Coordinates of C-alpha atoms in Angstrom, one line a residue:
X1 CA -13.1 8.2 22.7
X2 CA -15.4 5.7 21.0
X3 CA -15.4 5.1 18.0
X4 CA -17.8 3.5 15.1
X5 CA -15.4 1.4 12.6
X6 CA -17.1 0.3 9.2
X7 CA -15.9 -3.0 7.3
X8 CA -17.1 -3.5 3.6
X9 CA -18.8 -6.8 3.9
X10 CA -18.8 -8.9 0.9
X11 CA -21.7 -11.2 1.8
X12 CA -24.3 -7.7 1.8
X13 CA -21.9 -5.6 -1.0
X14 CA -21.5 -3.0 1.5
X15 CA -19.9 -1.1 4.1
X16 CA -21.4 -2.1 8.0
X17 CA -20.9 -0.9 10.9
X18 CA -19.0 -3.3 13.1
X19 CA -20.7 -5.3 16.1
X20 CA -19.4 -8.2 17.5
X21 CA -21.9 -10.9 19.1
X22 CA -20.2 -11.0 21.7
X23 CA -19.2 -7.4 23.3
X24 CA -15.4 -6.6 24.0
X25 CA -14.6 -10.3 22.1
X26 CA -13.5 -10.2 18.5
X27 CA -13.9 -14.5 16.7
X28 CA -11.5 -13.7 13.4
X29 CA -10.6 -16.4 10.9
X30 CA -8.3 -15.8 7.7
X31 CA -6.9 -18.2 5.5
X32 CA -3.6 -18.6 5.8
X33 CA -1.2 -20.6 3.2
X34 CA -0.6 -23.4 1.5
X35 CA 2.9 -24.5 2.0
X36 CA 4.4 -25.9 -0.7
X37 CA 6.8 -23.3 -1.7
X38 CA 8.1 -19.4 -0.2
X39 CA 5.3 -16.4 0.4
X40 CA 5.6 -14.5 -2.5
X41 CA 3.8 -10.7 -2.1
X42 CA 0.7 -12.4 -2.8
X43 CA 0.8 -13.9 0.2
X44 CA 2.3 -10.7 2.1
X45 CA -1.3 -8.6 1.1
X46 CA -3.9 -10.6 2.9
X47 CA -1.2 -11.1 6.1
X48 CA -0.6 -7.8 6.5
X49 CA -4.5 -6.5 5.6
X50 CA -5.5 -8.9 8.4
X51 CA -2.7 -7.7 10.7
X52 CA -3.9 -4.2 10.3
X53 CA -7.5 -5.2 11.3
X54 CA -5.8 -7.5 13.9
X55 CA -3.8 -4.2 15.4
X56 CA -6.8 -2.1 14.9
X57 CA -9.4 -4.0 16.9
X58 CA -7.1 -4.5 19.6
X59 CA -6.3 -0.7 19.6
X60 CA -9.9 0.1 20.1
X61 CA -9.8 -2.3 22.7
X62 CA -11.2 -5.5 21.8
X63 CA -10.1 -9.2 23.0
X64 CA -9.3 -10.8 20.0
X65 CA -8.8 -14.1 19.2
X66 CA -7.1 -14.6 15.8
X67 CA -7.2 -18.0 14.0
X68 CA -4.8 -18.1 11.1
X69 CA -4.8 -21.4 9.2
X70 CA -2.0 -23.8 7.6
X71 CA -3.3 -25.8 4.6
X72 CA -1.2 -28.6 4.4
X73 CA -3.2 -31.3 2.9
X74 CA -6.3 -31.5 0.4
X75 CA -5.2 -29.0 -1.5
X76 CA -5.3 -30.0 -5.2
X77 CA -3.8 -28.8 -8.6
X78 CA -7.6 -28.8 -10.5
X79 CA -10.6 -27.3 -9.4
X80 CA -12.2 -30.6 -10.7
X81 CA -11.5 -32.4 -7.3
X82 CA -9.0 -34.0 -9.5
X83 CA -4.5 -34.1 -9.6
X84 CA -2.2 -34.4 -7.5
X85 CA -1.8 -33.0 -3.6
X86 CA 0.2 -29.8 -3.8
X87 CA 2.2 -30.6 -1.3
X88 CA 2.6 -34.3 -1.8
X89 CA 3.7 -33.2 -5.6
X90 CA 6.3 -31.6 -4.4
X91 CA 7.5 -33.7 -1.6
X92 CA 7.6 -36.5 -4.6
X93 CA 9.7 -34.2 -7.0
X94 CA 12.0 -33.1 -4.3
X95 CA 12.2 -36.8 -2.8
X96 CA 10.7 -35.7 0.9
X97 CA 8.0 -36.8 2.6
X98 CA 4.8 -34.3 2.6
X99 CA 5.4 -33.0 5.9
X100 CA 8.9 -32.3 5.7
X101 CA 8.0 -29.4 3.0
X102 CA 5.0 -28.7 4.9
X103 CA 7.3 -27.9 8.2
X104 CA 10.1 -26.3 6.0
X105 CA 8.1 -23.9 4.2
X106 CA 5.8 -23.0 7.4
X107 CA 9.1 -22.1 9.0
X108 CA 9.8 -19.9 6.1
X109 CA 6.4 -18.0 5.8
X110 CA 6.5 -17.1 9.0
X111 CA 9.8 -16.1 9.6
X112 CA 8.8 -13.6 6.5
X113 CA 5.6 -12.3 8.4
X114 CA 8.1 -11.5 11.0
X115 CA 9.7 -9.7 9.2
X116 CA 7.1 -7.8 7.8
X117 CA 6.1 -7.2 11.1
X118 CA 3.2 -9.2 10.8
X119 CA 1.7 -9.8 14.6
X120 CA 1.6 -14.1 14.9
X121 CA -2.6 -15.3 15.0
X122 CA -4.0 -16.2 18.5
X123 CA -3.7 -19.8 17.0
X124 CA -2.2 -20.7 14.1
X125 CA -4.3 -24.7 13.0
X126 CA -2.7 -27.0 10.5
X127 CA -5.2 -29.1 8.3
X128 CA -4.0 -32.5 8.8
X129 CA -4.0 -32.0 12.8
X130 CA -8.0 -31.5 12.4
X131 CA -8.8 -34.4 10.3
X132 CA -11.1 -35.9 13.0
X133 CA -12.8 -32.3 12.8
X134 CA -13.3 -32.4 9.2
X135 CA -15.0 -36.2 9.2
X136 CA -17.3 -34.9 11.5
X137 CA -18.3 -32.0 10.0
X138 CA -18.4 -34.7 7.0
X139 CA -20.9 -36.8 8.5
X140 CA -22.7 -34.3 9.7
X141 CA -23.6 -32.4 5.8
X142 CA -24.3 -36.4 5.3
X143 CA -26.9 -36.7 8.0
X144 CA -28.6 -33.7 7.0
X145 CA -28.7 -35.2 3.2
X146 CA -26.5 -32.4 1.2
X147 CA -23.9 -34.9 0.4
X148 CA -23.9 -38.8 -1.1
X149 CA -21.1 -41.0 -1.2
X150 CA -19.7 -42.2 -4.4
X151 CA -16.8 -45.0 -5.1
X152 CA -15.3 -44.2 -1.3
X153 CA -15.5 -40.2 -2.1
X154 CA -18.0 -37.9 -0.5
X155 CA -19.3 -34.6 -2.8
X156 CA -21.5 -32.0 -1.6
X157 CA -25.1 -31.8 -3.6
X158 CA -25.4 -28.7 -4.5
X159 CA -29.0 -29.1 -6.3
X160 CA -29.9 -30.5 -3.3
X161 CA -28.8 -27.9 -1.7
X162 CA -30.0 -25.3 -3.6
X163 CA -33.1 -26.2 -3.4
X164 CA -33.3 -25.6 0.7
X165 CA -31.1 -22.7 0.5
X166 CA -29.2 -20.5 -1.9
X167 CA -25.6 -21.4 -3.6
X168 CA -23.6 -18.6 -4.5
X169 CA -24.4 -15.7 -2.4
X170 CA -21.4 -14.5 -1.8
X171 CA -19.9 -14.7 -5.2
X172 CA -23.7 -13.5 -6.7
X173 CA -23.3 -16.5 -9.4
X174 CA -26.0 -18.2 -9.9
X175 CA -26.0 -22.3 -9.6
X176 CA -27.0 -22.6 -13.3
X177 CA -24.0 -20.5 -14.4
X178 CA -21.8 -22.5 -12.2
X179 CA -23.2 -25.5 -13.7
X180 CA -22.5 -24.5 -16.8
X181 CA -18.9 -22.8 -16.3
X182 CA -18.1 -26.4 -14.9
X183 CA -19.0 -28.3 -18.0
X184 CA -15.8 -26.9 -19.4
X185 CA -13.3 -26.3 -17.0
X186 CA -14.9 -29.4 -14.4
X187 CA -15.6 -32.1 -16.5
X188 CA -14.2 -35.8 -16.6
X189 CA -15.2 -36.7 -13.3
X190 CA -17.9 -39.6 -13.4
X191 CA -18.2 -40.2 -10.0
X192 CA -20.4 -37.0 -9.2
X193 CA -24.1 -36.3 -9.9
X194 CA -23.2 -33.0 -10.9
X195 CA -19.9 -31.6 -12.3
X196 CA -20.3 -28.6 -10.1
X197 CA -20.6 -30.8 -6.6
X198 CA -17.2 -30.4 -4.6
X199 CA -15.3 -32.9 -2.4
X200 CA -15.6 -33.3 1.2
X201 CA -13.7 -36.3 1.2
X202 CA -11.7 -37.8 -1.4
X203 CA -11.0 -41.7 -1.5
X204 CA -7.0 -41.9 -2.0
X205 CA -5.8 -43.5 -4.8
X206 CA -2.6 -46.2 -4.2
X207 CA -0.1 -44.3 -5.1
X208 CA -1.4 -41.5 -2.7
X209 CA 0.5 -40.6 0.5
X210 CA -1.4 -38.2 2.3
X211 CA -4.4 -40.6 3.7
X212 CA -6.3 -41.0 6.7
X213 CA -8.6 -44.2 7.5
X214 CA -12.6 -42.9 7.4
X215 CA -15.9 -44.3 7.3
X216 CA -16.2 -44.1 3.8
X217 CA -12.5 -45.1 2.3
X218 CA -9.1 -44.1 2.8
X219 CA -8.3 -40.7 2.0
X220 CA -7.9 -37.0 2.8
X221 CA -10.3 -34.4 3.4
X222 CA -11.2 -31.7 0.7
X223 CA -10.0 -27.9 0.7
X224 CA -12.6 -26.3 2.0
X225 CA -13.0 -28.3 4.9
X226 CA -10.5 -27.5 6.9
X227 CA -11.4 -24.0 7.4
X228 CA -15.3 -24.4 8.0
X229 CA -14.4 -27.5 10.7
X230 CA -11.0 -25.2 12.2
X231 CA -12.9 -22.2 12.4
X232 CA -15.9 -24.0 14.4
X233 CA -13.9 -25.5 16.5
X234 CA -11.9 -22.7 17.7
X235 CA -14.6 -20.0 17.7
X236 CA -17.8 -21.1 17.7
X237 CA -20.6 -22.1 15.5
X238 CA -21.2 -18.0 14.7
X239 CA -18.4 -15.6 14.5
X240 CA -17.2 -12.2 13.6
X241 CA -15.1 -11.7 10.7
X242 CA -13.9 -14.1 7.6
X243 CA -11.1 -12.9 5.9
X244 CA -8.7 -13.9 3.0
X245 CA -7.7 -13.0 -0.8
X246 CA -10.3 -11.7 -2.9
X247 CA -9.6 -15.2 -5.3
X248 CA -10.4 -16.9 -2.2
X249 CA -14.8 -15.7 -3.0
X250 CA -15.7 -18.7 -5.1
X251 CA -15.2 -21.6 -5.0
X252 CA -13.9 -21.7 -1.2
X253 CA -15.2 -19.3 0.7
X254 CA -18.6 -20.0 -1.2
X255 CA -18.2 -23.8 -0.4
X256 CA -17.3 -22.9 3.3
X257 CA -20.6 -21.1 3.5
X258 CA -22.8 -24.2 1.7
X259 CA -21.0 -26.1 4.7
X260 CA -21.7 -24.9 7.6
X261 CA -25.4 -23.4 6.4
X262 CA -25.4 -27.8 5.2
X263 CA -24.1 -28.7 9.2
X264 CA -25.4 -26.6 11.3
X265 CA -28.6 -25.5 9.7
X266 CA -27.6 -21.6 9.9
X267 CA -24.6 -19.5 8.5
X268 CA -21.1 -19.1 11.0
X269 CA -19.8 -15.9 9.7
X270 CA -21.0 -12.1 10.3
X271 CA -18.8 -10.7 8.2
X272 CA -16.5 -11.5 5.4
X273 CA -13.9 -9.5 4.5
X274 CA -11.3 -9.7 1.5
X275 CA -8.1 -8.0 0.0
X276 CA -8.0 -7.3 -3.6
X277 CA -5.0 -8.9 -5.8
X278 CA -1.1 -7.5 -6.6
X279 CA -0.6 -7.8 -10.2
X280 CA 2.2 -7.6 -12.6
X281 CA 1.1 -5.8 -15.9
X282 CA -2.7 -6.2 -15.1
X283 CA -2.4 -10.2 -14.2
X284 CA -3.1 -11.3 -10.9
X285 CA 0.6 -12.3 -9.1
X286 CA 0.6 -16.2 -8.4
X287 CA 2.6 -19.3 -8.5
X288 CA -0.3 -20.8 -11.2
X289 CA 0.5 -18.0 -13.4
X290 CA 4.6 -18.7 -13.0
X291 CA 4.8 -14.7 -12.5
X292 CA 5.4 -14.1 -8.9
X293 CA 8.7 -12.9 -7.2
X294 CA 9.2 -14.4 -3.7
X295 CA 9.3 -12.1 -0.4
X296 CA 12.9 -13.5 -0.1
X297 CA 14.0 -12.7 -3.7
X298 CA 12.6 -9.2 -2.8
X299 CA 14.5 -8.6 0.1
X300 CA 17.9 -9.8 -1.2
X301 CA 17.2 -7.8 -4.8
X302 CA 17.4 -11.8 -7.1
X303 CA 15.1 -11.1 -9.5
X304 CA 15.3 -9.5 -12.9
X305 CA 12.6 -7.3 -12.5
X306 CA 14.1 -5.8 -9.6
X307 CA 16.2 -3.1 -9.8
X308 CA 18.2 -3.6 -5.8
X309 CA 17.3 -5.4 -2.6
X310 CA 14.0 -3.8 -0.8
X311 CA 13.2 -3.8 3.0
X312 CA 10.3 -5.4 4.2
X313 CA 9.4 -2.6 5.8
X314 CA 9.2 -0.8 2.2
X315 CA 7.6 -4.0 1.5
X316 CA 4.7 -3.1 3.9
X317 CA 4.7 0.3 3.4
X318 CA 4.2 -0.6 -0.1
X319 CA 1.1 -2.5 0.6
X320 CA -0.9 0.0 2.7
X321 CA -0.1 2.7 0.4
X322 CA -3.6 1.6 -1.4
X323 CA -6.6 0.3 0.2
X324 CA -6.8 -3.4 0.9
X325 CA -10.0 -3.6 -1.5
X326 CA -7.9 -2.0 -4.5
X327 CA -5.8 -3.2 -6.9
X328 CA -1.6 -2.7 -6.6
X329 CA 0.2 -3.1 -9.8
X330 CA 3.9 -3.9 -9.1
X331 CA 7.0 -2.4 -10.3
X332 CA 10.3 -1.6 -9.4
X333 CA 10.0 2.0 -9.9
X334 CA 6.9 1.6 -7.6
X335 CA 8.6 0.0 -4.4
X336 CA 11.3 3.3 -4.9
X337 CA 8.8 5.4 -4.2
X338 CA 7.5 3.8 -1.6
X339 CA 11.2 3.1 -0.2
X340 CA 11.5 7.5 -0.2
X341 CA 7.9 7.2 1.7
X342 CA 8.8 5.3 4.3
X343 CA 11.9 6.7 4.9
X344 CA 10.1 10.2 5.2
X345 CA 8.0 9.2 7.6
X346 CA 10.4 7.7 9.8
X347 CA 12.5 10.5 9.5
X348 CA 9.3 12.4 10.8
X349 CA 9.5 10.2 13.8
X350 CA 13.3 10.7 14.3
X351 CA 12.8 14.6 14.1
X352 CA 10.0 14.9 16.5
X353 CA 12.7 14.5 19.2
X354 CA 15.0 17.8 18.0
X355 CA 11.8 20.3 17.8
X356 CA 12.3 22.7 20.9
X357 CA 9.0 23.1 22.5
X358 CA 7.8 27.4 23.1
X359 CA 5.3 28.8 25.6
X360 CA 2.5 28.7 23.3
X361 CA 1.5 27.0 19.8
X362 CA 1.8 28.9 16.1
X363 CA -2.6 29.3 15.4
X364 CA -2.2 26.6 11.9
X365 CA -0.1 24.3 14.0
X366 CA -2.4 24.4 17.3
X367 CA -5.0 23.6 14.8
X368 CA -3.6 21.0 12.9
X369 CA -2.6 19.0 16.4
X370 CA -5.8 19.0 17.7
X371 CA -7.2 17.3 14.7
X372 CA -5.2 14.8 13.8
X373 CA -5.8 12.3 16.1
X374 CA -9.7 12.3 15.6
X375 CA -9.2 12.5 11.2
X376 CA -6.7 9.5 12.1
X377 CA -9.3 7.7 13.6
X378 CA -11.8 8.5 11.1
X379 CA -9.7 6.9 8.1
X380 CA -9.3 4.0 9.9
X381 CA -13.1 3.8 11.1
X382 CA -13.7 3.8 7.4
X383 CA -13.1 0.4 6.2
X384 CA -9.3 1.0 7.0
X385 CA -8.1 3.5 5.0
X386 CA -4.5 3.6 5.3
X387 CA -3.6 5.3 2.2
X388 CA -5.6 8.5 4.0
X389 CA -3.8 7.6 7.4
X390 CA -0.3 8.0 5.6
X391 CA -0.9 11.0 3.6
X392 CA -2.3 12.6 7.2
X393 CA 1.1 11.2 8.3
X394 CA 3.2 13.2 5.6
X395 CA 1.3 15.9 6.5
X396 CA 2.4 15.7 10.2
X397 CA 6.3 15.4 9.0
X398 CA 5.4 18.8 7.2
X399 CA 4.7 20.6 10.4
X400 CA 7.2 18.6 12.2
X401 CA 9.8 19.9 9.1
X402 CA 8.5 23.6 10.0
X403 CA 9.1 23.3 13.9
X404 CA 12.3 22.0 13.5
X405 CA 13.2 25.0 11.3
X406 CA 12.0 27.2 13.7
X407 CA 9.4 28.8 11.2
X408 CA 6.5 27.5 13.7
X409 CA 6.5 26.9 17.1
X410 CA 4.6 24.3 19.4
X411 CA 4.3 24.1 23.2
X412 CA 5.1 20.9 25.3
X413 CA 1.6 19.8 25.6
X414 CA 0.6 19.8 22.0
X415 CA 3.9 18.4 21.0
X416 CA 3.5 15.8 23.4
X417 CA 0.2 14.9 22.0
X418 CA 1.8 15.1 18.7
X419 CA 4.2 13.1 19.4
X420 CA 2.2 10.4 21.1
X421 CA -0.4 10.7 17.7
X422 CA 2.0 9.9 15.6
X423 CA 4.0 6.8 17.1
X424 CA 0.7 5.6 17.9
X425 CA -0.6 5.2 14.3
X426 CA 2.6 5.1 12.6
X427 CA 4.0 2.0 14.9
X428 CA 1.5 0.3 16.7
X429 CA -1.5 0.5 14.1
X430 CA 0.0 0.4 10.8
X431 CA 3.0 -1.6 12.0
X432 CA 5.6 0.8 10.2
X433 CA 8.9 1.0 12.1
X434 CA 12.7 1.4 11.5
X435 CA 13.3 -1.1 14.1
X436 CA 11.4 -4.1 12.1
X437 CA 12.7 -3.1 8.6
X438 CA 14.6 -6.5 8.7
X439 CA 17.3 -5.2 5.9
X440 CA 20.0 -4.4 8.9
X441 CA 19.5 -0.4 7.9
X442 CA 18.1 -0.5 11.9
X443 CA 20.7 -2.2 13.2
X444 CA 23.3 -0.4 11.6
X445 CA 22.5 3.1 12.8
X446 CA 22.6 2.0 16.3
X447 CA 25.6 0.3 15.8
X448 CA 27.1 3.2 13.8
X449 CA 25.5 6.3 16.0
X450 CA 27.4 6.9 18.9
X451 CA 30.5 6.7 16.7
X452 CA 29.3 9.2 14.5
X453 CA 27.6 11.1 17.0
X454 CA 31.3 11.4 18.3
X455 CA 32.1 12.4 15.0
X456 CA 30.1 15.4 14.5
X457 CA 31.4 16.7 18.1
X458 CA 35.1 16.9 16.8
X459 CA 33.5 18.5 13.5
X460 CA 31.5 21.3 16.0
X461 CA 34.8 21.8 18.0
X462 CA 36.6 22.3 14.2
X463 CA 33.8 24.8 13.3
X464 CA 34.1 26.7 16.2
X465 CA 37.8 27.0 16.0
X466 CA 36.8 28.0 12.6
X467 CA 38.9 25.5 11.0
X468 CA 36.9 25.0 7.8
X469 CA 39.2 22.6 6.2
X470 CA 38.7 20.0 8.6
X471 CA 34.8 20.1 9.2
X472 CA 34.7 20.0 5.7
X473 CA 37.0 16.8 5.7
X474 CA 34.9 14.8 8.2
X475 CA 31.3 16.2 6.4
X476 CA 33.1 14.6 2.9
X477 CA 34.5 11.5 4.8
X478 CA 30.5 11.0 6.5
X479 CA 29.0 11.3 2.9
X480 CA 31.4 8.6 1.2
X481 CA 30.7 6.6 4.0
X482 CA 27.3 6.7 3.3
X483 CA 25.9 9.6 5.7
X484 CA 23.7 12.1 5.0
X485 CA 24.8 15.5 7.3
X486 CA 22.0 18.6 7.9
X487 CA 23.3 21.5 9.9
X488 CA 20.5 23.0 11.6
X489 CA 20.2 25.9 14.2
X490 CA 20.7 23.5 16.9
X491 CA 23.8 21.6 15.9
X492 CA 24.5 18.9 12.6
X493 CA 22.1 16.1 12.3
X494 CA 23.0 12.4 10.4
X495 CA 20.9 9.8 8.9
X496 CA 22.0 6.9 6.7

């Protein structure tokens, strides 16, 4: 069936339907991380949003090609153009060179997205292998005269700028309130026109290592390069969707848009698309604010605001349990509940295969099945709603509770479709599955099941001899071991 999917598009303030320029293709760009130290969740929201969207258009049945980038040099400490490298800060405090921690910490953030489940980008650029890119793209803002040259630097004019176009349409600020906010927090530089001008190239000072020889001096490019001149390259002057962090809006994602409007002479992106922030007591979760707890620290349970070790899968389930454009305040107590959710719902998917299929469907069940796929669909078609898509999800491990009980009853067609409904959205779209959860829980029951399973046959062979005093034995040894055991009408049932 064909469906309509609406995205909330920054840039217009408002929710669009979704047309690609070119039919069946999907360009998508989201900025990925800058590695200087582990993902924390921060960094798990916009990866997983983005791998939702990712799933989703391919699901409808879109070619899509998914650029994902590495920032691994120009990315300063100061909004003022001004500080140290990240990257090179560290590499200088840990005694490394800059692309040692660059290459350790990539290895890291994606080994974490993999265990989130997190699908890998079509392409996956790093900033200092485009630096050729970025001079041209440079030269090119130069030619067209929205950028001068000052002591072997090169800063974007915005006045200039301004004047031909508008600066600040996706953030809605205005160019004299930027002016003036940068009086404060942007001043001290002396080599700009304007405070509020940003770097497109910065001359390196001596003691600099990251460099790169350039018409104008040697030194690096500026942050918001990168993903204006990678984002070109791999996908065209104009394409689909934009995406990152909603702290992402201004300055960069405003910058990228004064650059390629400044190069090109028209705007590259359709639609721009960002996640709102995880916070810890109303402040925004980052490694500025010295408040964030790393993915790693939440799967091994080392933090003092945690209260034990959570899966990543909890982790994701966590995350899609509010909308991408909403705010998720973090607690312990908050990622138990969402542990209990997500083991519900895969307990849902485990039970589907013990309900015993009749001739015909109970009326509210019949109905439920047959709608379930399309209000699925509609939750997602509206700018991905996946707190809507689980809560239709609990509500299919309520009817699946009720068959299995035997206090409804389902044919084989409609549980078939039910089945296929559910695994579909619950697996492949929102990327929830026991098998991913990364905390060995997985690999445990598969290890443990056929032991068990054996298990619960000596117990059935005890009950029927009627020898309570044993069943009762193995039930109590199960249960210290950590098993949970349900008799049912069709035999005793374990999870972990």
């Amino acid at each position: 069936m064909e469906q309509t999917l609406l995205l909330y598009n920054t840039l217009s303030r408002k929710k669009e339907a979704f047309k690609p320029i070119h039919p069946g293709h999907v360009g998508m760009y989201v900025c990925g991380p800058t590695v200087y130290g582990d993902a924390h969740l921060g960094h798990a929201r916009p990866a997983i949003t983005f791998d939702i969207l990712f799933r989703y258009l391919q699901h409808l049945g879109y070619k899509v090609r998914y650029v994902r980038n590495i920032t691994d040099v120009g990315h300063l400490e100061h909004d003022a153009d001004e500080g140290e490298d990240k990257i090179a800060k560290k590499a200088r405090l840990e005694q490394l060179e800059p692309m040692e921690i660059a290459q350790y910490y990539t290895r890291r953030f994606n080994s974490a997205m993999e265990k989130l489940n997190v699908l890998p980008p079509s392409i996956e650029p790093h900033a200092t292998g485009h630096i050729i890119e970025q001079q041209q793209l440079v030269q090119e803002i130069l030619d067209n005269g929205y950028a001068y040259v000052s002591n072997g630097s090169v800063y974007f004019d915005i006045e200039k700028y301004n004047k031909d176009y508008k600066y600040g349409i996706l953030s809605g600020r205005t160019l004299e309130n930027i002016k003036d906010a940068s009086r404060d927090t942007l001043a001290g530089v002396g080599e700009k026109k304007n405070q509020a001008d940003f770097a497109l190239w910065k001359k390196a000072q001596p003691e600099h290592i990251m460099r790169w020889p350039s018409p104008w001096s040697d030194g690096f490019p500026g942050w918001h390069c990168e993903c204006t001149a990678m984002g070109r390259k791999y996908l065209g002057e104009e394409f689909d969707i934009h995406g990152g962090g909603m702290d992402l809006v201004f300055p960069h994602h405003e910058c990228e848009i004064a650059q390629a409007q400044a190069s090109m002479g028209h705007p590259a992106v359709r639609y721009w698309m960002h996640n709102n922030m995880i916070t810890i007591n109303g402040q925004k979760m980052g490694k500025s604010y010295n408040n964030f707890i790393t993915l790693d620290q939440f799967f091994k349970g080392e933090h003092e605001l945690l209260t034990k070790p959570f899966s990543p899968m909890t982790i994701r389930f966590f995350i899609l349990s509010a909308h991408y454009r909403g705010t998720v305040d973090f607690s312990s107590e908050a990622l138990e509940s969402a542990e209990k959710g997500f083991a519900r719902l895969m307990q849902g998917l485990k039970d589907l295969k013990r309900i015993q299929p009749a001739k015909g469907s109970s009326p509210e069940v019949d109905k439920f099945v047959s709608e379930l796929e399309q209000k699925l669909y509609d939750a997602m078609n509206d700018d991905l709603q996946t707190p809507v898509v689980i809560s239709l999800l609990f509500e299919a491990c309520h009817n699946v509770n009720l068959l299995v009980d035997r206090k409804a009853k389902i044919s084989q067609a409609h549980l078939d479709q039910l089945s296929k409904t559910m695994h579909t959205f619950t697996e492949d779209i929102l990327g929830l599955t026991a098998a991913a959860q990364g905390s060995g829980d997985a690999t445990r029951e598969q290890s443990f099941g056929k032991v068990v399973d054996m298990v619960l046959e000596m117990r059935a062979k005890a009950r029927a001899e009627k020898d309570w005093a044993t069943c009762d034995q193995i039930r109590d040894a199960l249960n210290e071991a950590g098993f949970i055991i349900k008799d049912t009408p069709d035999g005793a049932v374990w999870e972990l």
